[in-house]
Coordinates of N, CA and C in Angstrom, one line a residue:
R1 N -37.3 0.8 -26.4 CA -37.5 0.4 -24.7 C -36.7 -0.5 -24.6
S2 N -36.5 -1.6 -25.2 CA -35.3 -3.0 -24.5 C -34.2 -2.7 -25.8
R3 N -34.3 -1.9 -26.6 CA -33.3 -1.3 -27.2 C -32.6 -1.0 -26.5
G4 N -33.0 0.4 -25.7 CA -32.4 1.4 -24.8 C -31.6 0.5 -23.2
L5 N -32.6 -0.3 -23.1 CA -32.0 -1.5 -22.0 C -30.8 -2.4 -22.1
R6 N -30.8 -3.1 -23.8 CA -29.6 -3.3 -24.4 C -28.0 -2.3 -24.3
M7 N -28.4 -1.1 -24.7 CA -27.5 -0.4 -25.2 C -26.8 0.0 -23.4
R8 N -27.6 0.2 -22.4 CA -27.2 0.6 -21.5 C -26.7 -0.6 -20.7
R9 N -27.1 -2.0 -20.9 CA -26.3 -3.0 -20.7 C -25.3 -3.1 -21.0
A10 N -25.3 -3.5 -22.7 CA -23.6 -3.2 -22.9 C -22.4 -1.9 -22.6
L11 N -23.0 -0.7 -22.4 CA -22.0 0.3 -21.9 C -22.1 -0.3 -20.5
T12 N -22.4 -0.1 -19.6 CA -22.3 -0.7 -17.8 C -20.9 -2.1 -18.1
S13 N -21.8 -3.5 -19.4 CA -20.5 -4.1 -19.1 C -19.2 -3.4 -19.9
Q14 N -19.3 -2.2 -21.0 CA -18.3 -1.7 -21.5 C -17.2 -1.5 -20.0
L15 N -18.2 -1.0 -19.7 CA -17.2 0.2 -18.1 C -16.7 -0.8 -17.3
A16 N -17.5 -1.7 -16.8 CA -16.9 -2.5 -16.1 C -15.6 -3.5 -16.3
C17 N -15.6 -3.7 -17.1 CA -14.3 -4.5 -18.3 C -13.3 -3.4 -18.5
T18 N -13.5 -2.0 -18.3 CA -12.4 -0.8 -18.0 C -12.1 -0.9 -17.2
L19 N -13.1 -0.6 -16.1 CA -12.6 -0.7 -15.0 C -11.6 -1.9 -13.8
L20 N -12.1 -2.7 -14.5 CA -11.4 -4.3 -14.1 C -9.7 -4.5 -14.8
A21 N -9.6 -3.7 -15.9 CA -8.4 -4.1 -16.5 C -7.6 -2.5 -15.7
A22 N -7.7 -1.5 -15.7 CA -7.6 -1.1 -14.8 C -6.9 -1.1 -13.3
R23 N -8.0 -1.8 -12.9 CA -7.7 -2.1 -11.5 C -6.6 -3.4 -12.0
R24 N -6.1 -4.3 -12.7 CA -5.4 -5.3 -12.7 C -4.1 -4.3 -13.0
A25 N -4.1 -3.0 -14.0 CA -3.4 -2.6 -14.7 C -2.2 -2.0 -13.2
M26 N -3.3 -1.2 -12.2 CA -2.8 -1.1 -11.1 C -2.5 -1.6 -9.5
S27 N -3.0 -2.9 -9.7 CA -3.0 -3.4 -8.6 C -1.3 -4.0 -8.2
T28 N -1.2 -3.7 -7.1 CA 0.2 -3.7 -6.6 C 0.4 -5.1 -6.3
K29 N 1.9 -5.9 -6.7 CA 2.3 -7.3 -6.4 C 3.4 -7.1 -5.9
R30 N 4.1 -6.7 -5.6 CA 5.3 -7.1 -4.5 C 5.7 -5.2 -3.9
V31 N 5.3 -6.0 -2.4 CA 4.9 -4.7 -1.5 C 6.4 -5.2 -0.6
G32 N 6.9 -4.0 -0.2 CA 8.1 -4.3 1.3 C 7.3 -3.8 2.1
V33 N 7.8 -4.1 3.2 CA 7.3 -3.8 4.3 C 8.3 -4.1 5.4
L34 N 8.7 -2.5 6.0 CA 10.1 -2.2 6.8 C 9.0 -2.6 8.2
V35 N 9.6 -3.2 9.1 CA 9.0 -3.4 10.3 C 9.7 -5.0 11.3
K36 N 9.9 -4.2 12.2 CA 10.3 -4.8 13.2 C 10.3 -6.4 13.3
D37 N 11.0 -7.4 13.6 CA 10.5 -8.8 13.7 C 9.5 -9.0 15.1
G38 N 8.6 -9.7 15.4 CA 7.8 -9.8 16.1 C 7.0 -8.9 16.7
H39 N 6.0 -7.5 15.4 CA 5.5 -6.6 15.5 C 3.9 -7.4 16.1
A40 N 3.7 -6.8 16.9 CA 1.8 -7.0 17.6 C 1.4 -7.1 16.2
A41 N 1.2 -6.3 15.6 CA 0.5 -6.0 14.4 C 0.4 -6.2 12.9
W42 N 1.1 -6.9 12.5 CA 2.2 -7.6 11.8 C 2.5 -8.9 11.7
P43 N 2.1 -9.7 10.7 CA 1.6 -9.1 9.3 C -0.3 -9.4 9.7
P44 N -0.9 -8.6 8.5 CA -1.9 -8.4 8.7 C -2.7 -9.9 8.3
R45 N -3.9 -10.2 8.8 CA -4.4 -11.2 7.7 C -4.9 -10.7 6.4
L46 N -4.6 -11.4 5.4 CA -5.2 -10.9 4.4 C -6.0 -12.0 3.3
T47 N -7.0 -11.8 3.1 CA -7.8 -12.7 2.1 C -7.8 -11.7 0.4
N48 N -7.5 -12.7 -0.4 CA -7.8 -12.3 -1.8 C -6.9 -11.0 -2.5
C49 N -6.0 -11.4 -1.8 CA -4.9 -10.5 -2.4 C -4.0 -11.4 -3.1
D50 N -3.3 -10.4 -4.2 CA -2.2 -11.2 -4.7 C -1.3 -10.3 -5.0
A51 N -1.0 -9.7 -3.7 CA 0.5 -8.9 -3.3 C 1.5 -9.8 -2.7
E52 N 2.8 -9.9 -3.0 CA 3.6 -10.2 -2.0 C 4.4 -9.6 -1.3
L53 N 3.9 -10.1 -0.2 CA 4.6 -8.9 1.3 C 6.1 -9.3 1.4
I54 N 7.6 -8.5 1.0 CA 8.0 -8.7 1.6 C 8.8 -8.0 3.1
N55 N 8.8 -8.7 3.9 CA 9.3 -7.9 5.5 C 10.8 -7.9 5.3
A56 N 11.2 -6.9 6.7 CA 12.5 -6.6 6.7 C 12.6 -5.8 7.8
A57 N 13.6 -5.5 8.6 CA 13.9 -4.7 10.1 C 14.6 -3.0 9.3
T58 N 15.3 -3.5 8.1 CA 16.4 -2.4 7.4 C 16.0 -2.0 5.9
S59 N 16.2 -0.9 5.3 CA 16.0 -1.1 4.0 C 17.2 -2.3 3.4
E60 N 18.3 -2.0 4.1 CA 19.9 -3.1 3.4 C 19.2 -4.9 3.6
E61 N 18.5 -4.9 4.6 CA 17.9 -6.4 4.5 C 16.6 -6.4 3.6
L62 N 16.0 -5.4 3.2 CA 14.9 -5.4 2.0 C 15.0 -5.0 0.9
Q63 N 16.2 -4.8 0.4 CA 17.2 -4.8 -0.8 C 17.9 -5.9 -0.9
A64 N 18.4 -6.6 0.1 CA 19.3 -7.9 0.1 C 17.9 -9.0 -0.9
K65 N 16.4 -9.1 -0.5 CA 15.3 -10.1 -0.9 C 14.6 -9.4 -2.3
T66 N 14.7 -8.5 -2.6 CA 14.8 -8.0 -3.5 C 14.7 -6.6 -4.8
S67 N 15.0 -6.4 -5.4 CA 15.8 -5.5 -6.5 C 14.3 -4.4 -6.8
S68 N 13.1 -4.7 -6.5 CA 12.6 -3.4 -6.8 C 11.2 -4.1 -5.9
I69 N 10.4 -2.9 -5.8 CA 8.9 -3.0 -5.0 C 7.9 -2.0 -6.0
D70 N 6.7 -2.7 -5.4 CA 5.6 -1.2 -6.2 C 5.2 -1.0 -5.2
A71 N 4.8 -1.1 -4.0 CA 4.7 -0.2 -2.8 C 6.2 -0.3 -1.2
L72 N 5.4 0.7 -0.3 CA 6.6 0.2 0.5 C 5.6 0.8 1.6
V73 N 5.3 0.0 2.6 CA 4.7 0.0 3.8 C 5.8 0.5 5.0
W74 N 5.0 1.2 6.2 CA 6.4 1.5 7.4 C 5.3 1.0 8.4
V75 N 6.1 0.7 9.2 CA 5.6 0.5 10.7 C 6.3 0.5 11.4
P76 N 5.4 1.8 12.5 CA 6.2 1.7 13.3 C 7.5 1.3 14.4
G77 N 8.3 2.1 14.3 CA 9.8 1.1 15.3 C 10.9 1.8 14.3
I78 N 10.5 1.6 12.6 CA 11.1 1.5 12.2 C 12.0 3.4 11.9
D79 N 13.3 3.5 11.8 CA 13.4 5.4 11.3 C 13.2 5.6 9.9
A80 N 12.7 6.8 9.9 CA 12.3 7.1 8.9 C 13.6 7.2 7.8
S81 N 14.8 7.0 8.6 CA 16.0 7.1 7.3 C 15.9 6.2 6.9
E82 N 15.2 5.1 7.2 CA 15.4 3.3 6.5 C 14.5 3.8 5.6
V83 N 13.4 4.4 5.8 CA 12.3 4.5 4.5 C 12.9 5.3 3.6
I84 N 13.4 6.1 3.7 CA 14.1 7.2 2.6 C 15.2 6.3 2.2
Q85 N 16.3 5.3 2.6 CA 16.8 4.6 2.0 C 16.1 3.8 0.8
A86 N 15.2 2.8 1.7 CA 14.4 1.7 1.0 C 13.5 2.8 -0.2
F87 N 13.2 4.1 0.0 CA 12.3 4.7 -1.0 C 13.8 5.1 -2.7
E88 N 14.4 5.3 -2.3 CA 15.4 6.0 -2.9 C 16.2 4.5 -3.8
T89 N 16.0 3.5 -3.4 CA 17.1 2.6 -4.0 C 15.9 1.7 -4.9
L90 N 15.0 1.2 -4.0 CA 14.1 -0.1 -4.8 C 12.8 1.0 -5.8
K91 N 12.7 2.4 -5.6 CA 12.0 2.9 -6.2 C 10.2 2.6 -5.9
P92 N 9.6 2.7 -5.1 CA 8.1 2.1 -4.7 C 7.2 3.7 -5.6
K93 N 6.4 2.7 -6.3 CA 5.3 3.8 -6.9 C 4.4 4.8 -6.2
W94 N 4.5 4.0 -4.5 CA 3.5 3.9 -3.3 C 4.2 3.7 -2.1
V95 N 3.9 4.8 -1.4 CA 4.3 4.6 0.4 C 3.2 4.8 1.4
H96 N 3.1 3.8 2.1 CA 1.9 3.7 2.9 C 2.2 3.6 4.4
S97 N 1.8 5.0 5.6 CA 2.5 4.4 6.8 C 1.3 3.2 7.6
F98 N 1.5 2.3 7.8 CA 0.4 1.6 8.6 C -0.5 1.7 9.6
P99 N -0.2 2.6 10.2 CA -1.0 3.2 11.0 C -1.8 4.6 10.6
A100 N -2.4 5.4 11.6 CA -3.4 6.6 11.0 C -2.0 7.6 10.8
G101 N -0.8 7.8 11.9 CA -0.6 8.8 12.2 C 0.6 8.9 11.1
V102 N 1.6 9.7 11.0 CA 2.6 9.9 9.9 C 3.6 10.7 10.6
D103 N 3.8 11.3 12.4 CA 4.4 11.6 12.6 C 6.2 10.8 12.5
G104 N 6.2 9.4 13.2 CA 7.5 8.8 12.7 C 7.8 8.7 11.4
L105 N 7.0 9.0 10.2 CA 7.6 9.2 8.9 C 8.2 11.3 8.5
S106 N 8.1 11.6 9.6 CA 8.3 13.3 9.0 C 9.6 13.4 8.6
G107 N 10.6 12.5 8.7 CA 11.8 12.7 8.0 C 11.8 12.3 6.9
F108 N 10.9 11.7 6.4 CA 10.6 11.2 5.1 C 10.1 11.8 4.2
L109 N 8.9 12.4 4.7 CA 8.1 13.1 4.5 C 8.5 14.8 3.9
S110 N 9.6 15.1 4.4 CA 10.1 16.5 4.2 C 11.5 16.2 3.2
S111 N 11.7 14.6 3.2 CA 12.9 14.6 2.3 C 13.1 15.2 1.2
E112 N 14.2 15.2 0.8 CA 14.8 15.6 -1.0 C 14.1 14.1 -1.7
A113 N 14.2 13.3 -1.1 CA 14.1 12.3 -2.0 C 12.6 12.1 -2.6
L114 N 11.9 12.7 -1.8 CA 10.7 12.5 -2.1 C 10.2 13.4 -2.9
Q115 N 10.3 15.0 -2.5 CA 10.3 16.1 -3.0 C 10.8 16.1 -4.6
A116 N 11.8 15.4 -4.8 CA 12.1 14.9 -6.0 C 11.4 14.0 -7.0
R117 N 10.8 12.7 -6.4 CA 10.5 12.3 -6.9 C 8.9 11.6 -6.1
P118 N 8.2 12.7 -6.3 CA 7.0 12.6 -5.9 C 5.9 11.6 -6.2
V119 N 5.4 10.4 -5.1 CA 4.2 9.5 -4.8 C 3.4 9.9 -4.5
P120 N 2.6 9.3 -4.3 CA 1.4 9.2 -3.2 C 1.6 8.6 -1.8
V121 N 0.8 9.2 -0.7 CA 1.7 8.9 0.2 C 0.4 8.3 1.1
S122 N -0.1 7.3 1.7 CA -1.2 6.9 2.4 C -0.8 7.0 3.6
N123 N -2.1 6.6 4.6 CA -1.9 6.2 6.2 C -3.1 5.3 6.3
G124 N -3.3 4.6 7.8 CA -3.9 3.6 7.8 C -4.9 4.7 8.8
K125 N -5.3 5.7 8.4 CA -6.4 6.4 9.1 C -7.7 5.7 8.8
G126 N -8.8 5.2 10.0 CA -10.2 4.6 9.9 C -10.0 3.0 10.2
A127 N -8.3 2.5 9.5 CA -8.0 0.8 8.9 C -8.6 0.7 10.5
F128 N -8.5 0.7 11.9 CA -8.6 0.1 12.8 C -10.3 1.3 14.2
S129 N -10.6 1.6 13.4 CA -11.9 2.2 14.1 C -13.2 1.0 14.5
S130 N -13.3 -0.1 13.4 CA -14.3 -0.9 13.8 C -14.0 -1.7 15.0
S131 N -12.3 -2.1 14.9 CA -12.0 -3.0 16.2 C -11.6 -2.1 17.6
L132 N -11.4 -1.3 17.2 CA -11.2 -0.2 18.3 C -12.4 -0.2 19.2
A133 N -13.4 -0.1 18.2 CA -14.4 0.5 19.2 C -15.1 -1.0 19.6
E134 N -14.8 -1.7 19.0 CA -15.4 -3.1 19.9 C -14.3 -3.4 20.6
Y135 N -13.4 -3.3 20.9 CA -12.6 -3.0 21.9 C -13.0 -2.4 23.1
V136 N -13.5 -1.1 23.1 CA -14.0 -0.6 23.7 C -15.1 -0.7 24.4
I137 N -15.8 -1.1 23.8 CA -17.2 -1.9 24.1 C -17.2 -3.3 25.2
A138 N -16.0 -3.8 25.4 CA -16.0 -4.8 24.7 C -15.4 -4.9 26.7

């Protein structure tokens, strides 16, 4: 019985190490953020985050600040053409829409750039549910 417990612990430990290594390998280090200066929802409060956020109002400004990014975040108020340009030049591996909606990104989502180099695209669905519920109740 104790041998089985030791084996389970060893397997659990090995699995935890494997998952931790995978998480480290996939962790985003440089995040380009297309956002207008003074946006009310940006920057978010981040804790225990090893990502470097690089804010810019245009893709040209973002390119002047960095030569590559791991991820690209779009905040409403920036035209989809800026996202396309940043996507083509900085080659992010992931694109994220800050709000739940992606209507403002429709030009990017249907672009030849994304069709030619598909990457994960995510949105902020559910990210504001708790704070919105608290606001409504207050």
